[in-house]
PDB file of C-alpha atoms in Angstrom:
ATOM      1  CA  UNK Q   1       0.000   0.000   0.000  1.00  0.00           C
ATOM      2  CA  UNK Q   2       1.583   3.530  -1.068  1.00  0.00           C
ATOM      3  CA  UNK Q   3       1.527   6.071   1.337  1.00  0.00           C
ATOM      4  CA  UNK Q   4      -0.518   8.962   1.515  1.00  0.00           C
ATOM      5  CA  UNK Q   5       1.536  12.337   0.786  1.00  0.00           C
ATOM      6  CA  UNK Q   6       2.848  13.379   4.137  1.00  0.00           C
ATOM      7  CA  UNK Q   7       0.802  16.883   4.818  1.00  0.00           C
ATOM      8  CA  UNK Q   8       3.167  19.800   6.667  1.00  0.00           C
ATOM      9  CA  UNK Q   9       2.298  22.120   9.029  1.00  0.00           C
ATOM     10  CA  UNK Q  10       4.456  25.254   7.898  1.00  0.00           C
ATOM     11  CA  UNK Q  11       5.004  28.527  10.502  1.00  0.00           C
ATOM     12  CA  UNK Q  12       5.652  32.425   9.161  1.00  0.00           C
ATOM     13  CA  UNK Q  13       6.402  35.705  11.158  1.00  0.00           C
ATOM     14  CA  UNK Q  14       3.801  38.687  11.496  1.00  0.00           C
ATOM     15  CA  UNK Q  15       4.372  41.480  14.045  1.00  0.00           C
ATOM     16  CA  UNK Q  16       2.009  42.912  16.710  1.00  0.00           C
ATOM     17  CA  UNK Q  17       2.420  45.446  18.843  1.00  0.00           C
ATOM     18  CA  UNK Q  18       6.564  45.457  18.338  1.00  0.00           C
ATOM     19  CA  UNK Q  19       6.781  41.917  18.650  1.00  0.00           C
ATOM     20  CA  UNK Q  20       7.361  39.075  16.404  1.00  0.00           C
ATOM     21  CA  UNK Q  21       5.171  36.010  16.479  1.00  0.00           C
ATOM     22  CA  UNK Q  22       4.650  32.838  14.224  1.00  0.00           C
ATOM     23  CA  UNK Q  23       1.214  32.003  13.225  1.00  0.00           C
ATOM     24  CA  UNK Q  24       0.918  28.286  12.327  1.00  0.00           C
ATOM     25  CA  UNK Q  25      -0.856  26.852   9.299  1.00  0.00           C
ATOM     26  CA  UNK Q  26      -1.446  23.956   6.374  1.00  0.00           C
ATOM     27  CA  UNK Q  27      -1.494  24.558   2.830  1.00  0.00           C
ATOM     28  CA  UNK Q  28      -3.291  21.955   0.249  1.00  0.00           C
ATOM     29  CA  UNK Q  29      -5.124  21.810  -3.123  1.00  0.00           C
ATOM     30  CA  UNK Q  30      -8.787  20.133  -2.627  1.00  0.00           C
ATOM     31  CA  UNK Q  31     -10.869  20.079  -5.723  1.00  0.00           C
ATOM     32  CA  UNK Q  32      -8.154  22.420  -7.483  1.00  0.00           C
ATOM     33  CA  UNK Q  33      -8.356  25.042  -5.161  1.00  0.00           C
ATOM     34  CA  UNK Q  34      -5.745  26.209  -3.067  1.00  0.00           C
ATOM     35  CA  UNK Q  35      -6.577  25.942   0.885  1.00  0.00           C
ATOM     36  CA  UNK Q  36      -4.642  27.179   3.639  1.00  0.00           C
ATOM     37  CA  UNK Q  37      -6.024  26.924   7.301  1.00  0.00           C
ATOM     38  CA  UNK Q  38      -5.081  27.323  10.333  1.00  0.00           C
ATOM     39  CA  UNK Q  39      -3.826  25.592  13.623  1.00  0.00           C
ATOM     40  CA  UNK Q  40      -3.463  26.284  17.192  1.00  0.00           C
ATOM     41  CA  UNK Q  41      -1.888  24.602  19.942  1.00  0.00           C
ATOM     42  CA  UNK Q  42      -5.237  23.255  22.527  1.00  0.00           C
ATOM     43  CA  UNK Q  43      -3.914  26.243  24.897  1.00  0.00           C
ATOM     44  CA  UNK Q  44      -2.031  29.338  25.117  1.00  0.00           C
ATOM     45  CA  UNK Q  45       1.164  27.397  26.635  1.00  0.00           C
ATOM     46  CA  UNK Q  46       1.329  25.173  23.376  1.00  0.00           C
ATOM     47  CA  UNK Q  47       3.167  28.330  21.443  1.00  0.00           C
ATOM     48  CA  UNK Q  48       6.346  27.796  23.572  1.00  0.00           C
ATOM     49  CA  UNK Q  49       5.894  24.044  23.100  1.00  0.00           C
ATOM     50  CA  UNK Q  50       5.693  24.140  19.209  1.00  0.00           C
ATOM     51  CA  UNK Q  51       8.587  27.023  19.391  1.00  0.00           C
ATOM     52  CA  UNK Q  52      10.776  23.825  20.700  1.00  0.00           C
ATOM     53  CA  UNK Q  53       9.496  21.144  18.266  1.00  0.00           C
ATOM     54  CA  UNK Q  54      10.012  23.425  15.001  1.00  0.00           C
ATOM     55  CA  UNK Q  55      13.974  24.485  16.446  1.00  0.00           C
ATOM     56  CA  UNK Q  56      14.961  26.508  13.356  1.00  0.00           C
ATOM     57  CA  UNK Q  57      12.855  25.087  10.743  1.00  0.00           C
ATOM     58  CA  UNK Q  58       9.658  26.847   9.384  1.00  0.00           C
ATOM     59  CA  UNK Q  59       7.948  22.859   8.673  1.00  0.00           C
ATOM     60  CA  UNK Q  60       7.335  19.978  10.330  1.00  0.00           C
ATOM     61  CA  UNK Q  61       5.324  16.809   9.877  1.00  0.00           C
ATOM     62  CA  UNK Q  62       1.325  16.475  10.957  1.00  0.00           C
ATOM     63  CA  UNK Q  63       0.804  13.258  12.528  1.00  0.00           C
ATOM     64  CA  UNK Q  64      -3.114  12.360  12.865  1.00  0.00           C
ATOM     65  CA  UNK Q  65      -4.231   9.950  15.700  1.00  0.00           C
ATOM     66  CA  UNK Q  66      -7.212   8.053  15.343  1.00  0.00           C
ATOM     67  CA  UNK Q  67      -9.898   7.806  17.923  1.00  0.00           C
ATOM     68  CA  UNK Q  68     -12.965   6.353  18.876  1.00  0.00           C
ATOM     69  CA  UNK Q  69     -15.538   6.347  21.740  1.00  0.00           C
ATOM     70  CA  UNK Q  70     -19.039   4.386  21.528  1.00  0.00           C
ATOM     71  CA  UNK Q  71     -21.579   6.565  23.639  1.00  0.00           C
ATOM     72  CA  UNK Q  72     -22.896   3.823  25.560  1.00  0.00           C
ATOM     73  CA  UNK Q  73     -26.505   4.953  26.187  1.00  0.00           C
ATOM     74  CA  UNK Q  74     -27.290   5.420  22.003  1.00  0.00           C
ATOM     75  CA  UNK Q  75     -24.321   2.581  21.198  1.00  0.00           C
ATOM     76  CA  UNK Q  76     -23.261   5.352  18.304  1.00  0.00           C
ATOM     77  CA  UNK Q  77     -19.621   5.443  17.889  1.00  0.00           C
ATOM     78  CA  UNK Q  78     -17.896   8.430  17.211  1.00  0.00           C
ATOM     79  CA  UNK Q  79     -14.928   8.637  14.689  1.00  0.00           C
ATOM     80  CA  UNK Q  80     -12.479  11.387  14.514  1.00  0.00           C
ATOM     81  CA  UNK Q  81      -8.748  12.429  14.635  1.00  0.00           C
ATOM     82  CA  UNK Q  82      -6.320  14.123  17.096  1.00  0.00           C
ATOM     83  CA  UNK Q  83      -3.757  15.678  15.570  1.00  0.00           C
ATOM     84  CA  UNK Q  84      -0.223  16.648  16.789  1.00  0.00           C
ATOM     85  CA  UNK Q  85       2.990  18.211  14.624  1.00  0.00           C
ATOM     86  CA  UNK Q  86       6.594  16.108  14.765  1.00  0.00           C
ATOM     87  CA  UNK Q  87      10.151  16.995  13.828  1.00  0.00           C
ATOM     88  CA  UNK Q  88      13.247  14.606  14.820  1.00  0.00           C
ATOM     89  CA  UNK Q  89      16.459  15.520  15.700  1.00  0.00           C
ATOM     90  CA  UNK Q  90      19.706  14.490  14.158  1.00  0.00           C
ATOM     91  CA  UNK Q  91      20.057  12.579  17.077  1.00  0.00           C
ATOM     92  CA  UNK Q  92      17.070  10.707  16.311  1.00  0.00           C
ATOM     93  CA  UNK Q  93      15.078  12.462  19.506  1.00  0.00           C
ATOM     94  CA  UNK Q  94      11.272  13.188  18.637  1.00  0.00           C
ATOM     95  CA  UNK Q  95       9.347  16.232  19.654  1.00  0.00           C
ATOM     96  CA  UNK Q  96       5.909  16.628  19.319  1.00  0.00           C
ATOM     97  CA  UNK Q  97       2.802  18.993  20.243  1.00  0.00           C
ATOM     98  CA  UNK Q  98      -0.534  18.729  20.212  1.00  0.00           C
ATOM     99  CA  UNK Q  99      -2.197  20.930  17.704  1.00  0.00           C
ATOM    100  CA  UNK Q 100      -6.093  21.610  16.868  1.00  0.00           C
ATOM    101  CA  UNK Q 101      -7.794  23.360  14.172  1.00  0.00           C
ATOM    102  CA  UNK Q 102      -8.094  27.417  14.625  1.00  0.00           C
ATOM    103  CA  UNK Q 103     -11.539  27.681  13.969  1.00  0.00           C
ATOM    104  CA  UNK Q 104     -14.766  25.241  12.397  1.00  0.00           C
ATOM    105  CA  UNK Q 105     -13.778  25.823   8.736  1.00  0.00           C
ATOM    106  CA  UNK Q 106     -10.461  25.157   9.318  1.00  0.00           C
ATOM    107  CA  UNK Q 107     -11.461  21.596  10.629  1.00  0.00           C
ATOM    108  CA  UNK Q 108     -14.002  21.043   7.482  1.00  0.00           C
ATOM    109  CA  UNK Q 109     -10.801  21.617   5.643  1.00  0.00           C
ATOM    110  CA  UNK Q 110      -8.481  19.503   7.426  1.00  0.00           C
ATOM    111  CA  UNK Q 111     -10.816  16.821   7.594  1.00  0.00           C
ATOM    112  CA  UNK Q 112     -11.290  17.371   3.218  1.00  0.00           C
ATOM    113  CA  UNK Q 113      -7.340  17.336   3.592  1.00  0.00           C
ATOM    114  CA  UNK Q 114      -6.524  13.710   5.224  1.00  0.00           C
ATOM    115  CA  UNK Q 115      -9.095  11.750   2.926  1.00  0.00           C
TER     116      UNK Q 115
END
């Protein structure tokens, strides 16, 4: 089985008030059209965290974790993905951070993204 292309999560500069932060996001092509959303860490702590797993570089791997959980009073079982960004060291040491979609269109996207 081939794999699926390997999706990025890619960082850029912007400035606000003086200061110089990154802003996270995904670019892809769905239906032809050019998409780029965004993606936050789950809380405001998460920037420092992703600071450490991108080091220098401005990309690094999106890893999606499948989950599921059957409610047990309907028996319905719910389907989704977590998803987290990875880089490796040269020394072979992995870093990773949890990471979520910015807003609801961003996680139509992501979802149109990973099928």
């Amino acid at each position: 089985m081939a794999k699926k292309n390997q999706i990025l999560v890619e960082r850029e500069t912007f400035e606000k008030n003086g200061k110089t932060f990154f802003t996270y996001f995904i670019k892809g092509q769905i239906r032809g059209k050019d998409v780029r959303l965004s993606v936050v860490p789950p809380d405001k702590g998460g920037y420092a965290v992703l600071d450490i797993v991108f080091g220098n570089e401005m990309k690094a791997e999106l890893v999606a974790n499948p989950y599921e959980i059957k409610d047990d009073a309907t028996g319905n079982v719910i389907k989704g993905n977590t998803y987290a960004v990875r880089t490796v060291d040269e020394n072979g040491e992995v870093y990773e951070c949890n990471i979520k979609p910015y807003r609801n269109s961003d996680k139509m996207l992501l979802n149109m993204l990973m099928k």
